[in-house]
Amino acid sequence: MDPEKDYSNVKPPKTYKEQVELYKNRNLYIENSEYAEKILQRINYYRLSAYGLTLKDPINKNQYISSSSFNKMLSLYEFDRRLRLLLLGVLETIEIAFRTHISYEIAHKFGPLGYKDKENFINEKFHKESLDELEILIKKSRKGELFIEHHYKKYEGIIPIWAVIEVTSFGFLSKIYRNLNEDVKKHIAKVYYNIPYYYLESWLQSLSNVRNVCAHYGRVYNKKLTFKPRLFREESKQFDNQLIFAAIYIIQRLLTKTEGNRFITDLEALVLEYEDEIEFTQIGFPSNWMELLSKINSKNKI
């Protein structure tokens, strides 16, 4: 600690029992104090309390509304946790699909090492930064990825796009797609998703951030998206692009029919289980959310 600084304003830590009492003093109904203590031994008070923000009195922010309870707050936490896990699964599917699209199109249009040529990208500075980032990812992968070490031993470290793409992150894919030659971007967007490429640019940026939030146990309930996805005019009239439903909607747009059917089924089951606890406005779900998602899946999908 810095002896020059005054730490007197830092709050002292509270025991699990004191944390429960603090909830009680703030008008949160505790159904079972012993159970609440056990939960707080597993879930940090600070993390759990974030799910009580929508249960706070709008006038006195230090107090909970009379109908709020510890179990309701815990239910919101559990819903959010399970929603994140569900989203991670489909985001993995989308990430792998885009690794395939990007590597295939670069390889067939520019050659196995076309990703190294600045002429195949829009911004030379961003391209150089991407290559530098890729070099770091490759070096980190040598210890754990046999296919990377294989290319060092047999091909002197010359790695084709279809191999090197496998060490990239969702965020990297988003950036490389944004900087790709415009004709290639248009081709990927048209052939695989039948949409203008600038929507795909926006969606990948938004979903890569959602993926990071989910992977690092961040909150999506009652939380605005860092990057708001660009929506078609008709869609923007039906729901807010700042909340998680917007991400769910574009996820559904990027899944195949089979993947989309499975996603809708799992999402519906989760929502039905928690529908008495969650506030749909906090996640941006319109009243016809199932109809909207199902309608996407009935369109021209493979």
PDB file of C-alpha atoms in Angstrom, residues 43-288:
ATOM      1  CA  ILE A  43     -21.367 -16.150  -5.145  1.00  0.00           C
ATOM      2  CA  ASN A  44     -19.672 -12.884  -4.250  1.00  0.00           C
ATOM      3  CA  TYR A  45     -22.046 -10.364  -2.630  1.00  0.00           C
ATOM      4  CA  TYR A  46     -20.920  -7.696  -5.074  1.00  0.00           C
ATOM      5  CA  ARG A  47     -21.662  -9.912  -8.104  1.00  0.00           C
ATOM      6  CA  LEU A  48     -25.031 -11.112  -6.817  1.00  0.00           C
ATOM      7  CA  SER A  49     -26.193  -7.635  -5.817  1.00  0.00           C
ATOM      8  CA  ALA A  50     -25.928  -6.483  -9.445  1.00  0.00           C
ATOM      9  CA  TYR A  51     -28.993  -8.628 -10.148  1.00  0.00           C
ATOM     10  CA  GLY A  52     -30.911  -6.688  -7.546  1.00  0.00           C
ATOM     11  CA  LEU A  53     -30.519  -3.357  -9.327  1.00  0.00           C
ATOM     12  CA  THR A  54     -33.929  -3.706 -10.969  1.00  0.00           C
ATOM     13  CA  LEU A  55     -35.413  -4.517  -7.551  1.00  0.00           C
ATOM     14  CA  LYS A  56     -34.268  -1.243  -5.978  1.00  0.00           C
ATOM     15  CA  ASP A  57     -36.615   1.539  -4.954  1.00  0.00           C
ATOM     16  CA  PRO A  58     -36.432   4.173  -7.743  1.00  0.00           C
ATOM     17  CA  ILE A  59     -36.463   6.982  -5.185  1.00  0.00           C
ATOM     18  CA  ASN A  60     -34.314   5.510  -2.405  1.00  0.00           C
ATOM     19  CA  LYS A  61     -31.607   3.575  -4.233  1.00  0.00           C
ATOM     20  CA  ASN A  62     -30.304   2.047  -0.992  1.00  0.00           C
ATOM     21  CA  GLN A  63     -33.583   0.239  -0.385  1.00  0.00           C
ATOM     22  CA  TYR A  64     -35.285  -2.617  -2.208  1.00  0.00           C
ATOM     23  CA  ILE A  65     -38.948  -2.450  -3.197  1.00  0.00           C
ATOM     24  CA  SER A  66     -41.336  -4.309  -0.896  1.00  0.00           C
ATOM     25  CA  SER A  67     -41.983  -7.189  -3.305  1.00  0.00           C
ATOM     26  CA  SER A  68     -38.287  -8.034  -3.731  1.00  0.00           C
ATOM     27  CA  SER A  69     -36.610 -11.044  -2.186  1.00  0.00           C
ATOM     28  CA  PHE A  70     -33.266 -12.816  -2.018  1.00  0.00           C
ATOM     29  CA  ASN A  71     -34.682 -15.807  -3.926  1.00  0.00           C
ATOM     30  CA  LYS A  72     -35.915 -13.568  -6.754  1.00  0.00           C
ATOM     31  CA  MET A  73     -32.509 -11.926  -7.025  1.00  0.00           C
ATOM     32  CA  LEU A  74     -30.906 -15.379  -7.073  1.00  0.00           C
ATOM     33  CA  SER A  75     -33.323 -16.497  -9.806  1.00  0.00           C
ATOM     34  CA  LEU A  76     -32.273 -13.528 -11.957  1.00  0.00           C
ATOM     35  CA  TYR A  77     -28.650 -14.520 -11.412  1.00  0.00           C
ATOM     36  CA  GLU A  78     -29.362 -18.131 -12.421  1.00  0.00           C
ATOM     37  CA  PHE A  79     -31.319 -17.089 -15.496  1.00  0.00           C
ATOM     38  CA  ASP A  80     -28.477 -14.833 -16.591  1.00  0.00           C
ATOM     39  CA  ARG A  81     -25.874 -17.551 -15.986  1.00  0.00           C
ATOM     40  CA  ARG A  82     -27.794 -20.119 -18.007  1.00  0.00           C
ATOM     41  CA  LEU A  83     -28.533 -17.639 -20.795  1.00  0.00           C
ATOM     42  CA  ARG A  84     -24.810 -16.891 -21.092  1.00  0.00           C
ATOM     43  CA  LEU A  85     -24.024 -20.602 -21.355  1.00  0.00           C
ATOM     44  CA  LEU A  86     -26.661 -21.018 -24.054  1.00  0.00           C
ATOM     45  CA  LEU A  87     -25.280 -18.042 -25.985  1.00  0.00           C
ATOM     46  CA  LEU A  88     -21.712 -19.323 -25.718  1.00  0.00           C
ATOM     47  CA  GLY A  89     -22.715 -22.543 -27.432  1.00  0.00           C
ATOM     48  CA  VAL A  90     -24.282 -20.879 -30.476  1.00  0.00           C
ATOM     49  CA  LEU A  91     -21.580 -18.203 -30.639  1.00  0.00           C
ATOM     50  CA  GLU A  92     -19.004 -20.982 -30.883  1.00  0.00           C
ATOM     51  CA  THR A  93     -20.934 -22.362 -33.867  1.00  0.00           C
ATOM     52  CA  ILE A  94     -20.967 -18.941 -35.531  1.00  0.00           C
ATOM     53  CA  GLU A  95     -17.279 -18.291 -34.807  1.00  0.00           C
ATOM     54  CA  ILE A  96     -16.247 -21.609 -36.354  1.00  0.00           C
ATOM     55  CA  ALA A  97     -18.439 -20.904 -39.393  1.00  0.00           C
ATOM     56  CA  PHE A  98     -16.742 -17.563 -39.956  1.00  0.00           C
ATOM     57  CA  ARG A  99     -13.295 -19.070 -39.578  1.00  0.00           C
ATOM     58  CA  THR A 100     -14.347 -21.400 -42.387  1.00  0.00           C
ATOM     59  CA  HIS A 101     -15.847 -18.666 -44.610  1.00  0.00           C
ATOM     60  CA  ILE A 102     -12.904 -16.303 -44.257  1.00  0.00           C
ATOM     61  CA  SER A 103     -10.136 -18.873 -44.648  1.00  0.00           C
ATOM     62  CA  TYR A 104     -11.835 -20.564 -47.623  1.00  0.00           C
ATOM     63  CA  GLU A 105     -12.463 -17.338 -49.527  1.00  0.00           C
ATOM     64  CA  ILE A 106      -8.986 -15.907 -48.879  1.00  0.00           C
ATOM     65  CA  ALA A 107      -7.342 -19.182 -49.899  1.00  0.00           C
ATOM     66  CA  HIS A 108      -9.322 -19.540 -53.131  1.00  0.00           C
ATOM     67  CA  LYS A 109      -9.173 -15.907 -54.193  1.00  0.00           C
ATOM     68  CA  PHE A 110      -5.684 -14.916 -53.036  1.00  0.00           C
ATOM     69  CA  GLY A 111      -3.853 -18.171 -52.348  1.00  0.00           C
ATOM     70  CA  PRO A 112      -2.804 -20.031 -49.157  1.00  0.00           C
ATOM     71  CA  LEU A 113      -0.733 -17.073 -47.924  1.00  0.00           C
ATOM     72  CA  GLY A 114      -3.054 -14.363 -49.221  1.00  0.00           C
ATOM     73  CA  TYR A 115      -3.650 -13.138 -45.673  1.00  0.00           C
ATOM     74  CA  LYS A 116      -0.074 -11.812 -45.628  1.00  0.00           C
ATOM     75  CA  ASP A 117      -0.515  -9.555 -48.665  1.00  0.00           C
ATOM     76  CA  LYS A 118      -1.587  -6.008 -47.797  1.00  0.00           C
ATOM     77  CA  GLU A 119      -3.058  -5.623 -51.298  1.00  0.00           C
ATOM     78  CA  ASN A 120      -5.922  -7.927 -50.290  1.00  0.00           C
ATOM     79  CA  PHE A 121      -7.027  -5.626 -47.483  1.00  0.00           C
ATOM     80  CA  ILE A 122      -8.435  -2.107 -47.252  1.00  0.00           C
ATOM     81  CA  ASN A 123      -6.257  -0.463 -44.601  1.00  0.00           C
ATOM     82  CA  GLU A 124      -2.523  -1.167 -44.660  1.00  0.00           C
ATOM     83  CA  LYS A 125      -1.996  -0.044 -41.050  1.00  0.00           C
ATOM     84  CA  PHE A 126      -4.757  -2.318 -39.716  1.00  0.00           C
ATOM     85  CA  HIS A 127      -3.400  -5.166 -41.835  1.00  0.00           C
ATOM     86  CA  LYS A 128       0.073  -4.796 -40.332  1.00  0.00           C
ATOM     87  CA  GLU A 129      -1.388  -4.691 -36.823  1.00  0.00           C
ATOM     88  CA  SER A 130      -3.368  -7.841 -37.599  1.00  0.00           C
ATOM     89  CA  LEU A 131      -0.248  -9.658 -38.799  1.00  0.00           C
ATOM     90  CA  ASP A 132       1.615  -8.595 -35.645  1.00  0.00           C
ATOM     91  CA  GLU A 133      -1.271  -9.855 -33.505  1.00  0.00           C
ATOM     92  CA  LEU A 134      -1.377 -13.081 -35.485  1.00  0.00           C
ATOM     93  CA  GLU A 135       2.346 -13.626 -34.947  1.00  0.00           C
ATOM     94  CA  ILE A 136       1.827 -13.379 -31.194  1.00  0.00           C
ATOM     95  CA  LEU A 137      -1.062 -15.850 -31.353  1.00  0.00           C
ATOM     96  CA  ILE A 138       1.039 -18.288 -33.381  1.00  0.00           C
ATOM     97  CA  LYS A 139       3.933 -18.134 -30.905  1.00  0.00           C
ATOM     98  CA  LYS A 140       1.574 -18.724 -27.991  1.00  0.00           C
ATOM     99  CA  SER A 141       0.044 -21.692 -29.806  1.00  0.00           C
ATOM    100  CA  ARG A 142       3.319 -23.509 -30.535  1.00  0.00           C
ATOM    101  CA  LYS A 143       3.369 -25.138 -27.105  1.00  0.00           C
ATOM    102  CA  GLY A 144      -0.186 -26.437 -27.139  1.00  0.00           C
ATOM    103  CA  GLU A 145      -1.200 -26.831 -30.794  1.00  0.00           C
ATOM    104  CA  LEU A 146       0.473 -29.718 -32.607  1.00  0.00           C
ATOM    105  CA  PHE A 147      -0.580 -28.464 -36.049  1.00  0.00           C
ATOM    106  CA  ILE A 148       1.293 -25.181 -35.513  1.00  0.00           C
ATOM    107  CA  GLU A 149       4.463 -26.979 -34.382  1.00  0.00           C
ATOM    108  CA  HIS A 150       4.078 -29.325 -37.379  1.00  0.00           C
ATOM    109  CA  HIS A 151       4.182 -26.360 -39.757  1.00  0.00           C
ATOM    110  CA  TYR A 152       7.326 -25.058 -38.068  1.00  0.00           C
ATOM    111  CA  LYS A 153       9.106 -28.379 -38.302  1.00  0.00           C
ATOM    112  CA  LYS A 154       8.023 -29.402 -41.799  1.00  0.00           C
ATOM    113  CA  TYR A 155       7.359 -26.076 -43.556  1.00  0.00           C
ATOM    114  CA  GLU A 156       9.731 -23.666 -41.734  1.00  0.00           C
ATOM    115  CA  GLY A 157       6.870 -21.828 -40.067  1.00  0.00           C
ATOM    116  CA  ILE A 158       5.020 -21.086 -43.294  1.00  0.00           C
ATOM    117  CA  ILE A 159       1.376 -21.554 -42.296  1.00  0.00           C
ATOM    118  CA  PRO A 160      -1.534 -21.388 -44.777  1.00  0.00           C
ATOM    119  CA  ILE A 161      -4.668 -19.434 -43.976  1.00  0.00           C
ATOM    120  CA  TRP A 162      -6.794 -22.548 -43.297  1.00  0.00           C
ATOM    121  CA  ALA A 163      -4.414 -23.547 -40.493  1.00  0.00           C
ATOM    122  CA  VAL A 164      -3.534 -20.168 -39.015  1.00  0.00           C
ATOM    123  CA  ILE A 165      -7.205 -19.173 -38.808  1.00  0.00           C
ATOM    124  CA  GLU A 166      -7.655 -21.816 -36.082  1.00  0.00           C
ATOM    125  CA  VAL A 167      -5.586 -19.856 -33.541  1.00  0.00           C
ATOM    126  CA  THR A 168      -7.618 -16.662 -33.948  1.00  0.00           C
ATOM    127  CA  SER A 169     -10.329 -15.283 -31.662  1.00  0.00           C
ATOM    128  CA  PHE A 170     -13.827 -14.082 -32.524  1.00  0.00           C
ATOM    129  CA  GLY A 171     -12.586 -10.519 -32.092  1.00  0.00           C
ATOM    130  CA  PHE A 172      -9.758 -11.124 -34.558  1.00  0.00           C
ATOM    131  CA  LEU A 173     -12.198 -12.568 -37.105  1.00  0.00           C
ATOM    132  CA  SER A 174     -14.360  -9.479 -36.751  1.00  0.00           C
ATOM    133  CA  LYS A 175     -11.399  -7.193 -37.412  1.00  0.00           C
ATOM    134  CA  ILE A 176     -10.017  -9.177 -40.349  1.00  0.00           C
ATOM    135  CA  TYR A 177     -13.455  -9.325 -41.993  1.00  0.00           C
ATOM    136  CA  ARG A 178     -13.907  -5.563 -41.594  1.00  0.00           C
ATOM    137  CA  ASN A 179     -10.545  -4.949 -43.304  1.00  0.00           C
ATOM    138  CA  LEU A 180     -10.970  -7.512 -46.083  1.00  0.00           C
ATOM    139  CA  ASN A 181     -11.104  -6.551 -49.744  1.00  0.00           C
ATOM    140  CA  GLU A 182     -14.640  -5.231 -50.293  1.00  0.00           C
ATOM    141  CA  ASP A 183     -15.444  -7.709 -53.079  1.00  0.00           C
ATOM    142  CA  VAL A 184     -14.603 -10.622 -50.777  1.00  0.00           C
ATOM    143  CA  LYS A 185     -16.649  -9.149 -47.930  1.00  0.00           C
ATOM    144  CA  LYS A 186     -19.621  -8.750 -50.252  1.00  0.00           C
ATOM    145  CA  HIS A 187     -19.203 -12.303 -51.513  1.00  0.00           C
ATOM    146  CA  ILE A 188     -19.171 -13.831 -48.012  1.00  0.00           C
ATOM    147  CA  ALA A 189     -22.182 -11.792 -46.895  1.00  0.00           C
ATOM    148  CA  LYS A 190     -24.176 -12.590 -50.036  1.00  0.00           C
ATOM    149  CA  VAL A 191     -23.330 -16.272 -50.534  1.00  0.00           C
ATOM    150  CA  TYR A 192     -23.560 -17.424 -46.922  1.00  0.00           C
ATOM    151  CA  TYR A 193     -26.135 -15.037 -45.415  1.00  0.00           C
ATOM    152  CA  ASN A 194     -27.783 -13.074 -48.245  1.00  0.00           C
ATOM    153  CA  ILE A 195     -27.299  -9.704 -46.541  1.00  0.00           C
ATOM    154  CA  PRO A 196     -25.231  -6.562 -47.297  1.00  0.00           C
ATOM    155  CA  TYR A 197     -21.700  -6.851 -45.903  1.00  0.00           C
ATOM    156  CA  TYR A 198     -21.948  -3.743 -43.704  1.00  0.00           C
ATOM    157  CA  TYR A 199     -24.576  -5.484 -41.567  1.00  0.00           C
ATOM    158  CA  LEU A 200     -22.246  -8.434 -41.157  1.00  0.00           C
ATOM    159  CA  GLU A 201     -19.412  -6.119 -40.115  1.00  0.00           C
ATOM    160  CA  SER A 202     -21.596  -4.642 -37.377  1.00  0.00           C
ATOM    161  CA  TRP A 203     -22.944  -8.022 -36.251  1.00  0.00           C
ATOM    162  CA  LEU A 204     -19.534  -9.630 -35.913  1.00  0.00           C
ATOM    163  CA  GLN A 205     -18.238  -6.732 -33.840  1.00  0.00           C
ATOM    164  CA  SER A 206     -21.281  -6.874 -31.567  1.00  0.00           C
ATOM    165  CA  LEU A 207     -21.242 -10.665 -31.175  1.00  0.00           C
ATOM    166  CA  SER A 208     -17.504 -10.861 -30.521  1.00  0.00           C
ATOM    167  CA  ASN A 209     -18.052  -8.525 -27.576  1.00  0.00           C
ATOM    168  CA  VAL A 210     -21.073 -10.513 -26.341  1.00  0.00           C
ATOM    169  CA  ARG A 211     -18.967 -13.669 -26.589  1.00  0.00           C
ATOM    170  CA  ASN A 212     -16.267 -12.099 -24.395  1.00  0.00           C
ATOM    171  CA  VAL A 213     -18.835 -10.964 -21.823  1.00  0.00           C
ATOM    172  CA  CYS A 214     -20.310 -14.469 -21.660  1.00  0.00           C
ATOM    173  CA  ALA A 215     -16.908 -16.194 -21.524  1.00  0.00           C
ATOM    174  CA  HIS A 216     -15.781 -13.983 -18.645  1.00  0.00           C
ATOM    175  CA  TYR A 217     -19.014 -14.408 -16.644  1.00  0.00           C
ATOM    176  CA  GLY A 218     -20.219 -10.867 -17.237  1.00  0.00           C
ATOM    177  CA  ARG A 219     -23.851  -9.868 -16.879  1.00  0.00           C
ATOM    178  CA  VAL A 220     -26.219  -9.645 -19.845  1.00  0.00           C
ATOM    179  CA  TYR A 221     -29.438  -9.145 -17.859  1.00  0.00           C
ATOM    180  CA  ASN A 222     -30.258  -5.426 -17.492  1.00  0.00           C
ATOM    181  CA  LYS A 223     -27.086  -4.507 -19.373  1.00  0.00           C
ATOM    182  CA  LYS A 224     -26.658  -2.487 -22.555  1.00  0.00           C
ATOM    183  CA  LEU A 225     -24.583  -3.941 -25.377  1.00  0.00           C
ATOM    184  CA  THR A 226     -21.190  -2.293 -25.798  1.00  0.00           C
ATOM    185  CA  PHE A 227     -21.549  -2.422 -29.581  1.00  0.00           C
ATOM    186  CA  LYS A 228     -25.115  -2.005 -30.815  1.00  0.00           C
ATOM    187  CA  PRO A 229     -25.735  -4.164 -33.910  1.00  0.00           C
ATOM    188  CA  ARG A 230     -26.990  -2.493 -37.043  1.00  0.00           C
ATOM    189  CA  LEU A 231     -30.573  -3.588 -37.761  1.00  0.00           C
ATOM    190  CA  PHE A 232     -32.778  -3.497 -40.821  1.00  0.00           C
ATOM    191  CA  ARG A 233     -35.421  -0.777 -40.709  1.00  0.00           C
ATOM    192  CA  GLU A 234     -38.324  -3.125 -40.001  1.00  0.00           C
ATOM    193  CA  GLU A 235     -36.446  -4.854 -37.179  1.00  0.00           C
ATOM    194  CA  SER A 236     -35.403  -1.576 -35.554  1.00  0.00           C
ATOM    195  CA  LYS A 237     -39.097  -0.711 -35.178  1.00  0.00           C
ATOM    196  CA  GLN A 238     -39.802  -3.903 -33.231  1.00  0.00           C
ATOM    197  CA  PHE A 239     -37.052  -4.065 -30.612  1.00  0.00           C
ATOM    198  CA  ASP A 240     -34.186  -2.107 -29.063  1.00  0.00           C
ATOM    199  CA  ASN A 241     -30.713  -2.770 -30.458  1.00  0.00           C
ATOM    200  CA  GLN A 242     -29.105  -1.904 -27.101  1.00  0.00           C
ATOM    201  CA  LEU A 243     -30.213  -5.005 -25.170  1.00  0.00           C
ATOM    202  CA  ILE A 244     -29.378  -8.696 -25.389  1.00  0.00           C
ATOM    203  CA  PHE A 245     -32.388  -9.649 -27.531  1.00  0.00           C
ATOM    204  CA  ALA A 246     -30.807  -7.751 -30.422  1.00  0.00           C
ATOM    205  CA  ALA A 247     -27.783 -10.048 -30.159  1.00  0.00           C
ATOM    206  CA  ILE A 248     -30.067 -13.082 -29.900  1.00  0.00           C
ATOM    207  CA  TYR A 249     -31.906 -11.955 -33.028  1.00  0.00           C
ATOM    208  CA  ILE A 250     -28.773 -11.598 -35.137  1.00  0.00           C
ATOM    209  CA  ILE A 251     -27.438 -14.884 -33.761  1.00  0.00           C
ATOM    210  CA  GLN A 252     -30.593 -16.511 -35.113  1.00  0.00           C
ATOM    211  CA  ARG A 253     -29.964 -14.826 -38.476  1.00  0.00           C
ATOM    212  CA  LEU A 254     -26.505 -16.392 -38.641  1.00  0.00           C
ATOM    213  CA  LEU A 255     -27.468 -19.967 -37.707  1.00  0.00           C
ATOM    214  CA  THR A 256     -28.566 -22.695 -40.128  1.00  0.00           C
ATOM    215  CA  LYS A 257     -32.179 -23.882 -39.950  1.00  0.00           C
ATOM    216  CA  THR A 258     -31.255 -26.939 -37.854  1.00  0.00           C
ATOM    217  CA  GLU A 259     -29.042 -24.909 -35.521  1.00  0.00           C
ATOM    218  CA  GLY A 260     -31.724 -22.223 -35.272  1.00  0.00           C
ATOM    219  CA  ASN A 261     -34.470 -24.702 -34.401  1.00  0.00           C
ATOM    220  CA  ARG A 262     -32.354 -26.115 -31.594  1.00  0.00           C
ATOM    221  CA  PHE A 263     -31.509 -22.646 -30.320  1.00  0.00           C
ATOM    222  CA  ILE A 264     -35.163 -21.532 -30.268  1.00  0.00           C
ATOM    223  CA  THR A 265     -36.177 -24.694 -28.417  1.00  0.00           C
ATOM    224  CA  ASP A 266     -33.499 -24.242 -25.761  1.00  0.00           C
ATOM    225  CA  LEU A 267     -34.165 -20.516 -25.382  1.00  0.00           C
ATOM    226  CA  GLU A 268     -37.914 -20.995 -25.073  1.00  0.00           C
ATOM    227  CA  ALA A 269     -37.441 -23.651 -22.383  1.00  0.00           C
ATOM    228  CA  LEU A 270     -35.138 -21.359 -20.406  1.00  0.00           C
ATOM    229  CA  VAL A 271     -37.477 -18.356 -20.663  1.00  0.00           C
ATOM    230  CA  LEU A 272     -40.518 -20.422 -19.675  1.00  0.00           C
ATOM    231  CA  GLU A 273     -38.699 -21.693 -16.597  1.00  0.00           C
ATOM    232  CA  TYR A 274     -37.950 -18.158 -15.388  1.00  0.00           C
ATOM    233  CA  GLU A 275     -40.767 -16.108 -16.920  1.00  0.00           C
ATOM    234  CA  ASP A 276     -42.323 -15.331 -13.524  1.00  0.00           C
ATOM    235  CA  GLU A 277     -39.047 -13.884 -12.254  1.00  0.00           C
ATOM    236  CA  ILE A 278     -37.498 -12.017 -15.178  1.00  0.00           C
ATOM    237  CA  GLU A 279     -38.568  -8.648 -16.531  1.00  0.00           C
ATOM    238  CA  PHE A 280     -38.640  -8.912 -20.314  1.00  0.00           C
ATOM    239  CA  THR A 281     -37.951  -5.193 -20.718  1.00  0.00           C
ATOM    240  CA  GLN A 282     -34.574  -5.724 -19.030  1.00  0.00           C
ATOM    241  CA  ILE A 283     -33.459  -8.083 -21.794  1.00  0.00           C
ATOM    242  CA  GLY A 284     -35.224  -6.315 -24.661  1.00  0.00           C
ATOM    243  CA  PHE A 285     -37.605  -9.162 -25.500  1.00  0.00           C
ATOM    244  CA  PRO A 286     -40.681  -7.876 -27.356  1.00  0.00           C
ATOM    245  CA  SER A 287     -44.009  -9.601 -26.695  1.00  0.00           C
ATOM    246  CA  ASN A 288     -43.762 -11.458 -30.027  1.00  0.00           C
TER     247      ASN A 288
END
